[in-house]
Amino acid sequence: MRSRWVARDFKPKGEQGRADLFAAMPPLEAKRMLFRRFADRRNLEGKTKMKLMLIDVKKAHLNGRCDRDDVFVELPAEAGAPGKCGRLLRWLYGMREAASAWEADYSLKMKGEGFVEGASAPTVFYNAETKTRCVVHGDDFTFLGYDSELQKVTKKMASWYEIKVRGVLGTDENDMKLISILNRKIEVTEKGLV
């Protein structure tokens, strides 16, 4: 049996629309751009050997830091502290600011590793030194880069979050040849990327 502690957050009376409550989503074209670069003939013929790596961050919205000191929750019965409440250090699922705090958290960490945020979409990243690209869709990270760099990214992300590497697509024998992303199947064939 799985359970997750969730909170209910309410909109204060008279509050107007707040853009800071939402996290950006990349345009579908951003992912397609990664796939096109991967499918480039020079890559598939083995001259550059870039690979696509898909990483899923588990419990993503629980990673956003709560930077306010006025957010409290009633503790569950299992805490053994009846009548007491707890101040949040990180946002919970159900809290209105969880998504934007999650985006701010991973964005700061990516920038700290030399990635530059995209001008058109804050969920697109590029590291000019390592030639690694990344598109983030919610808690799904899609990287395009050289194998050695992807291994470094995996270790770094594992030190930040609880992650699951969904797979690495490539032309090497041990690489995956088929994966599903955003309800679409991506397959590496002799003819290219299908």
PDB file of C-alpha atoms in Angstrom:
ATOM      1  CA  MET A   1       0.000   0.000   0.000  1.00  0.00           C
ATOM      2  CA  ARG A   2       1.352   3.416  -0.987  1.00  0.00           C
ATOM      3  CA  SER A   3       0.398   6.704   0.538  1.00  0.00           C
ATOM      4  CA  ARG A   4       1.540  10.267   0.158  1.00  0.00           C
ATOM      5  CA  TRP A   5       1.151  13.139   2.571  1.00  0.00           C
ATOM      6  CA  VAL A   6      -0.753  15.849   0.736  1.00  0.00           C
ATOM      7  CA  ALA A   7      -1.867  19.269   1.876  1.00  0.00           C
ATOM      8  CA  ARG A   8      -4.784  21.501   0.952  1.00  0.00           C
ATOM      9  CA  ASP A   9      -3.860  25.027   0.098  1.00  0.00           C
ATOM     10  CA  PHE A  10      -6.504  27.690  -0.227  1.00  0.00           C
ATOM     11  CA  LYS A  11      -6.616  30.865  -2.243  1.00  0.00           C
ATOM     12  CA  PRO A  12      -6.936  33.797   0.161  1.00  0.00           C
ATOM     13  CA  LYS A  13     -10.038  35.890  -0.236  1.00  0.00           C
ATOM     14  CA  GLY A  14      -9.517  38.736  -2.698  1.00  0.00           C
ATOM     15  CA  GLU A  15      -6.237  37.387  -4.117  1.00  0.00           C
ATOM     16  CA  GLN A  16      -5.777  38.120  -7.817  1.00  0.00           C
ATOM     17  CA  GLY A  17      -4.162  35.774 -10.341  1.00  0.00           C
ATOM     18  CA  ARG A  18      -0.559  34.903  -9.527  1.00  0.00           C
ATOM     19  CA  ALA A  19       1.840  33.793 -12.255  1.00  0.00           C
ATOM     20  CA  ASP A  20       4.400  32.695  -9.638  1.00  0.00           C
ATOM     21  CA  LEU A  21       2.294  29.634  -8.798  1.00  0.00           C
ATOM     22  CA  PHE A  22       2.929  27.891 -12.109  1.00  0.00           C
ATOM     23  CA  ALA A  23       5.902  26.069 -13.568  1.00  0.00           C
ATOM     24  CA  ALA A  24       6.812  26.465 -17.219  1.00  0.00           C
ATOM     25  CA  MET A  25       6.321  23.638 -19.706  1.00  0.00           C
ATOM     26  CA  PRO A  26       8.568  23.337 -22.736  1.00  0.00           C
ATOM     27  CA  PRO A  27       7.098  23.516 -26.202  1.00  0.00           C
ATOM     28  CA  LEU A  28       6.900  20.083 -27.825  1.00  0.00           C
ATOM     29  CA  GLU A  29       9.295  21.457 -30.440  1.00  0.00           C
ATOM     30  CA  ALA A  30      12.040  21.584 -27.788  1.00  0.00           C
ATOM     31  CA  LYS A  31      11.967  17.787 -27.392  1.00  0.00           C
ATOM     32  CA  ARG A  32      11.759  17.381 -31.163  1.00  0.00           C
ATOM     33  CA  MET A  33      14.894  19.506 -31.478  1.00  0.00           C
ATOM     34  CA  LEU A  34      16.775  17.030 -29.274  1.00  0.00           C
ATOM     35  CA  PHE A  35      15.501  14.117 -31.344  1.00  0.00           C
ATOM     36  CA  ARG A  36      16.527  15.843 -34.602  1.00  0.00           C
ATOM     37  CA  ARG A  37      20.022  16.502 -33.306  1.00  0.00           C
ATOM     38  CA  PHE A  38      20.298  12.896 -32.178  1.00  0.00           C
ATOM     39  CA  ALA A  39      19.043  11.607 -35.556  1.00  0.00           C
ATOM     40  CA  ASP A  40      21.557  13.686 -37.497  1.00  0.00           C
ATOM     41  CA  ARG A  41      23.395  11.346 -39.924  1.00  0.00           C
ATOM     42  CA  ARG A  42      26.793  12.270 -38.480  1.00  0.00           C
ATOM     43  CA  ASN A  43      25.623  11.025 -35.099  1.00  0.00           C
ATOM     44  CA  LEU A  44      23.976   7.818 -36.320  1.00  0.00           C
ATOM     45  CA  GLU A  45      26.985   6.946 -38.492  1.00  0.00           C
ATOM     46  CA  GLY A  46      29.143   7.058 -35.385  1.00  0.00           C
ATOM     47  CA  LYS A  47      31.219  10.184 -35.932  1.00  0.00           C
ATOM     48  CA  THR A  48      30.028  11.936 -32.769  1.00  0.00           C
ATOM     49  CA  LYS A  49      28.141   9.216 -30.829  1.00  0.00           C
ATOM     50  CA  MET A  50      25.744  11.422 -28.900  1.00  0.00           C
ATOM     51  CA  LYS A  51      23.023   9.664 -26.943  1.00  0.00           C
ATOM     52  CA  LEU A  52      19.598  10.501 -25.554  1.00  0.00           C
ATOM     53  CA  MET A  53      19.043   9.880 -21.847  1.00  0.00           C
ATOM     54  CA  LEU A  54      15.700  10.047 -20.067  1.00  0.00           C
ATOM     55  CA  ILE A  55      15.620  10.623 -16.307  1.00  0.00           C
ATOM     56  CA  ASP A  56      12.535  10.741 -14.113  1.00  0.00           C
ATOM     57  CA  VAL A  57      12.760  12.536 -10.764  1.00  0.00           C
ATOM     58  CA  LYS A  58      10.664  10.844  -8.106  1.00  0.00           C
ATOM     59  CA  LYS A  59       8.551  13.003  -5.791  1.00  0.00           C
ATOM     60  CA  ALA A  60       9.655  16.101  -7.691  1.00  0.00           C
ATOM     61  CA  HIS A  61       7.337  18.658  -6.085  1.00  0.00           C
ATOM     62  CA  LEU A  62       8.600  17.702  -2.637  1.00  0.00           C
ATOM     63  CA  ASN A  63      12.034  19.103  -3.543  1.00  0.00           C
ATOM     64  CA  GLY A  64      11.004  22.748  -3.791  1.00  0.00           C
ATOM     65  CA  ARG A  65      12.133  24.685  -0.747  1.00  0.00           C
ATOM     66  CA  CYS A  66       9.525  26.642   1.173  1.00  0.00           C
ATOM     67  CA  ASP A  67      11.184  30.009   1.572  1.00  0.00           C
ATOM     68  CA  ARG A  68       8.414  31.447   3.719  1.00  0.00           C
ATOM     69  CA  ASP A  69       8.173  31.073   7.490  1.00  0.00           C
ATOM     70  CA  ASP A  70       4.387  31.325   7.705  1.00  0.00           C
ATOM     71  CA  VAL A  71       3.415  27.959   6.185  1.00  0.00           C
ATOM     72  CA  PHE A  72       2.217  25.410   8.712  1.00  0.00           C
ATOM     73  CA  VAL A  73       0.410  22.074   8.444  1.00  0.00           C
ATOM     74  CA  GLU A  74      -1.499  20.009  10.930  1.00  0.00           C
ATOM     75  CA  LEU A  75       0.583  16.928  11.714  1.00  0.00           C
ATOM     76  CA  PRO A  76      -0.906  13.517  10.910  1.00  0.00           C
ATOM     77  CA  ALA A  77      -1.875  11.191  13.751  1.00  0.00           C
ATOM     78  CA  GLU A  78       1.166   9.001  12.987  1.00  0.00           C
ATOM     79  CA  ALA A  79       3.442  11.853  14.126  1.00  0.00           C
ATOM     80  CA  GLY A  80       2.296  11.292  17.710  1.00  0.00           C
ATOM     81  CA  ALA A  81       1.945  15.002  18.452  1.00  0.00           C
ATOM     82  CA  PRO A  82      -1.775  15.706  18.867  1.00  0.00           C
ATOM     83  CA  GLY A  83      -2.714  19.368  18.776  1.00  0.00           C
ATOM     84  CA  LYS A  84       0.625  20.440  17.328  1.00  0.00           C
ATOM     85  CA  CYS A  85       1.517  21.675  13.878  1.00  0.00           C
ATOM     86  CA  GLY A  86       4.655  21.690  11.787  1.00  0.00           C
ATOM     87  CA  ARG A  87       6.330  24.437   9.762  1.00  0.00           C
ATOM     88  CA  LEU A  88       7.114  23.371   6.205  1.00  0.00           C
ATOM     89  CA  LEU A  89      10.695  23.485   4.989  1.00  0.00           C
ATOM     90  CA  ARG A  90       9.694  22.002   1.626  1.00  0.00           C
ATOM     91  CA  TRP A  91       6.392  22.240  -0.211  1.00  0.00           C
ATOM     92  CA  LEU A  92       3.956  19.344  -0.186  1.00  0.00           C
ATOM     93  CA  TYR A  93       1.814  18.042  -3.013  1.00  0.00           C
ATOM     94  CA  GLY A  94      -1.364  20.076  -3.051  1.00  0.00           C
ATOM     95  CA  MET A  95       0.364  23.319  -2.080  1.00  0.00           C
ATOM     96  CA  ARG A  96      -0.069  26.035  -4.677  1.00  0.00           C
ATOM     97  CA  GLU A  97       3.597  27.042  -4.799  1.00  0.00           C
ATOM     98  CA  ALA A  98       5.035  23.502  -5.094  1.00  0.00           C
ATOM     99  CA  ALA A  99       5.378  23.501  -8.896  1.00  0.00           C
ATOM    100  CA  SER A 100       7.140  26.852  -9.190  1.00  0.00           C
ATOM    101  CA  ALA A 101       9.429  26.038  -6.241  1.00  0.00           C
ATOM    102  CA  TRP A 102      10.378  22.739  -7.941  1.00  0.00           C
ATOM    103  CA  GLU A 103      11.223  24.602 -11.157  1.00  0.00           C
ATOM    104  CA  ALA A 104      13.339  27.133  -9.248  1.00  0.00           C
ATOM    105  CA  ASP A 105      15.193  24.307  -7.453  1.00  0.00           C
ATOM    106  CA  TYR A 106      16.228  22.292 -10.502  1.00  0.00           C
ATOM    107  CA  SER A 107      16.931  25.436 -12.521  1.00  0.00           C
ATOM    108  CA  LEU A 108      19.356  26.735  -9.888  1.00  0.00           C
ATOM    109  CA  LYS A 109      21.137  23.384  -9.727  1.00  0.00           C
ATOM    110  CA  MET A 110      21.419  23.066 -13.510  1.00  0.00           C
ATOM    111  CA  LYS A 111      22.863  26.581 -13.774  1.00  0.00           C
ATOM    112  CA  GLY A 112      25.354  25.688 -11.044  1.00  0.00           C
ATOM    113  CA  GLU A 113      26.633  22.885 -13.281  1.00  0.00           C
ATOM    114  CA  GLY A 114      27.329  25.202 -16.208  1.00  0.00           C
ATOM    115  CA  PHE A 115      24.005  24.945 -18.033  1.00  0.00           C
ATOM    116  CA  VAL A 116      22.453  28.075 -19.481  1.00  0.00           C
ATOM    117  CA  GLU A 117      18.689  28.478 -19.391  1.00  0.00           C
ATOM    118  CA  GLY A 118      16.962  28.924 -22.744  1.00  0.00           C
ATOM    119  CA  ALA A 119      15.872  32.411 -23.779  1.00  0.00           C
ATOM    120  CA  SER A 120      12.582  31.190 -25.237  1.00  0.00           C
ATOM    121  CA  ALA A 121      11.747  28.574 -22.592  1.00  0.00           C
ATOM    122  CA  PRO A 122      13.163  28.338 -19.051  1.00  0.00           C
ATOM    123  CA  THR A 123      12.884  24.543 -19.249  1.00  0.00           C
ATOM    124  CA  VAL A 124      15.510  24.206 -21.989  1.00  0.00           C
ATOM    125  CA  PHE A 125      19.183  24.080 -20.965  1.00  0.00           C
ATOM    126  CA  TYR A 126      22.516  23.952 -22.789  1.00  0.00           C
ATOM    127  CA  ASN A 127      26.056  23.478 -21.539  1.00  0.00           C
ATOM    128  CA  ALA A 128      28.428  24.867 -24.185  1.00  0.00           C
ATOM    129  CA  GLU A 129      31.508  23.338 -22.553  1.00  0.00           C
ATOM    130  CA  THR A 130      30.206  19.755 -22.605  1.00  0.00           C
ATOM    131  CA  LYS A 131      27.823  20.198 -25.584  1.00  0.00           C
ATOM    132  CA  THR A 132      25.047  18.682 -23.452  1.00  0.00           C
ATOM    133  CA  ARG A 133      21.439  19.750 -23.964  1.00  0.00           C
ATOM    134  CA  CYS A 134      18.435  19.177 -21.710  1.00  0.00           C
ATOM    135  CA  VAL A 135      14.682  19.697 -21.901  1.00  0.00           C
ATOM    136  CA  VAL A 136      12.635  19.403 -18.689  1.00  0.00           C
ATOM    137  CA  HIS A 137       8.949  18.526 -18.824  1.00  0.00           C
ATOM    138  CA  GLY A 138       7.578  18.474 -15.264  1.00  0.00           C
ATOM    139  CA  ASP A 139       9.746  15.855 -13.566  1.00  0.00           C
ATOM    140  CA  ASP A 140      11.062  14.279 -16.800  1.00  0.00           C
ATOM    141  CA  PHE A 141      14.551  15.309 -17.936  1.00  0.00           C
ATOM    142  CA  THR A 142      15.648  14.484 -21.491  1.00  0.00           C
ATOM    143  CA  PHE A 143      19.369  14.924 -22.117  1.00  0.00           C
ATOM    144  CA  LEU A 144      21.339  14.796 -25.363  1.00  0.00           C
ATOM    145  CA  GLY A 145      25.069  14.436 -24.923  1.00  0.00           C
ATOM    146  CA  TYR A 146      28.166  12.288 -25.028  1.00  0.00           C
ATOM    147  CA  ASP A 147      28.166   9.122 -22.938  1.00  0.00           C
ATOM    148  CA  SER A 148      30.826  10.300 -20.464  1.00  0.00           C
ATOM    149  CA  GLU A 149      28.947  13.574 -19.867  1.00  0.00           C
ATOM    150  CA  LEU A 150      25.621  11.768 -19.427  1.00  0.00           C
ATOM    151  CA  GLN A 151      27.204   9.559 -16.767  1.00  0.00           C
ATOM    152  CA  LYS A 152      28.416  12.663 -14.910  1.00  0.00           C
ATOM    153  CA  VAL A 153      24.949  14.237 -15.151  1.00  0.00           C
ATOM    154  CA  THR A 154      23.376  11.051 -13.790  1.00  0.00           C
ATOM    155  CA  LYS A 155      25.686  11.016 -10.755  1.00  0.00           C
ATOM    156  CA  LYS A 156      25.103  14.710 -10.102  1.00  0.00           C
ATOM    157  CA  MET A 157      21.317  14.407 -10.351  1.00  0.00           C
ATOM    158  CA  ALA A 158      21.350  11.337  -8.098  1.00  0.00           C
ATOM    159  CA  SER A 159      23.128  13.451  -5.468  1.00  0.00           C
ATOM    160  CA  TRP A 160      20.348  16.069  -5.706  1.00  0.00           C
ATOM    161  CA  TYR A 161      17.208  13.950  -6.065  1.00  0.00           C
ATOM    162  CA  GLU A 162      15.823  10.456  -6.011  1.00  0.00           C
ATOM    163  CA  ILE A 163      15.920   9.569  -9.711  1.00  0.00           C
ATOM    164  CA  LYS A 164      15.144   6.762 -12.108  1.00  0.00           C
ATOM    165  CA  VAL A 165      17.116   6.542 -15.341  1.00  0.00           C
ATOM    166  CA  ARG A 166      14.450   5.418 -17.774  1.00  0.00           C
ATOM    167  CA  GLY A 167      16.981   4.617 -20.447  1.00  0.00           C
ATOM    168  CA  VAL A 168      19.746   5.718 -22.758  1.00  0.00           C
ATOM    169  CA  LEU A 169      19.067   5.605 -26.485  1.00  0.00           C
ATOM    170  CA  GLY A 170      22.053   5.189 -28.744  1.00  0.00           C
ATOM    171  CA  THR A 171      23.693   3.213 -31.483  1.00  0.00           C
ATOM    172  CA  ASP A 172      26.041   1.192 -29.251  1.00  0.00           C
ATOM    173  CA  GLU A 173      25.214  -2.447 -28.615  1.00  0.00           C
ATOM    174  CA  ASN A 174      24.238  -1.921 -24.943  1.00  0.00           C
ATOM    175  CA  ASP A 175      22.081   1.162 -25.615  1.00  0.00           C
ATOM    176  CA  MET A 176      18.302   0.980 -25.692  1.00  0.00           C
ATOM    177  CA  LYS A 177      16.732   1.099 -29.132  1.00  0.00           C
ATOM    178  CA  LEU A 178      13.103   1.811 -28.145  1.00  0.00           C
ATOM    179  CA  ILE A 179      11.578   4.019 -25.445  1.00  0.00           C
ATOM    180  CA  SER A 180       8.287   5.768 -24.776  1.00  0.00           C
ATOM    181  CA  ILE A 181       8.170   9.496 -24.026  1.00  0.00           C
ATOM    182  CA  LEU A 182       5.088  11.720 -23.754  1.00  0.00           C
ATOM    183  CA  ASN A 183       2.909   8.876 -25.079  1.00  0.00           C
ATOM    184  CA  ARG A 184       5.104   8.538 -28.173  1.00  0.00           C
ATOM    185  CA  LYS A 185       7.504   5.749 -29.034  1.00  0.00           C
ATOM    186  CA  ILE A 186      11.011   6.690 -30.127  1.00  0.00           C
ATOM    187  CA  GLU A 187      12.993   3.945 -31.876  1.00  0.00           C
ATOM    188  CA  VAL A 188      16.564   3.845 -33.153  1.00  0.00           C
ATOM    189  CA  THR A 189      16.735   1.864 -36.404  1.00  0.00           C
ATOM    190  CA  GLU A 190      19.290   1.417 -39.184  1.00  0.00           C
ATOM    191  CA  LYS A 191      17.373   4.015 -41.193  1.00  0.00           C
ATOM    192  CA  GLY A 192      17.451   6.566 -38.397  1.00  0.00           C
ATOM    193  CA  LEU A 193      15.144   7.661 -35.602  1.00  0.00           C
ATOM    194  CA  VAL A 194      11.518   6.623 -35.976  1.00  0.00           C
TER     195      VAL A 194
END
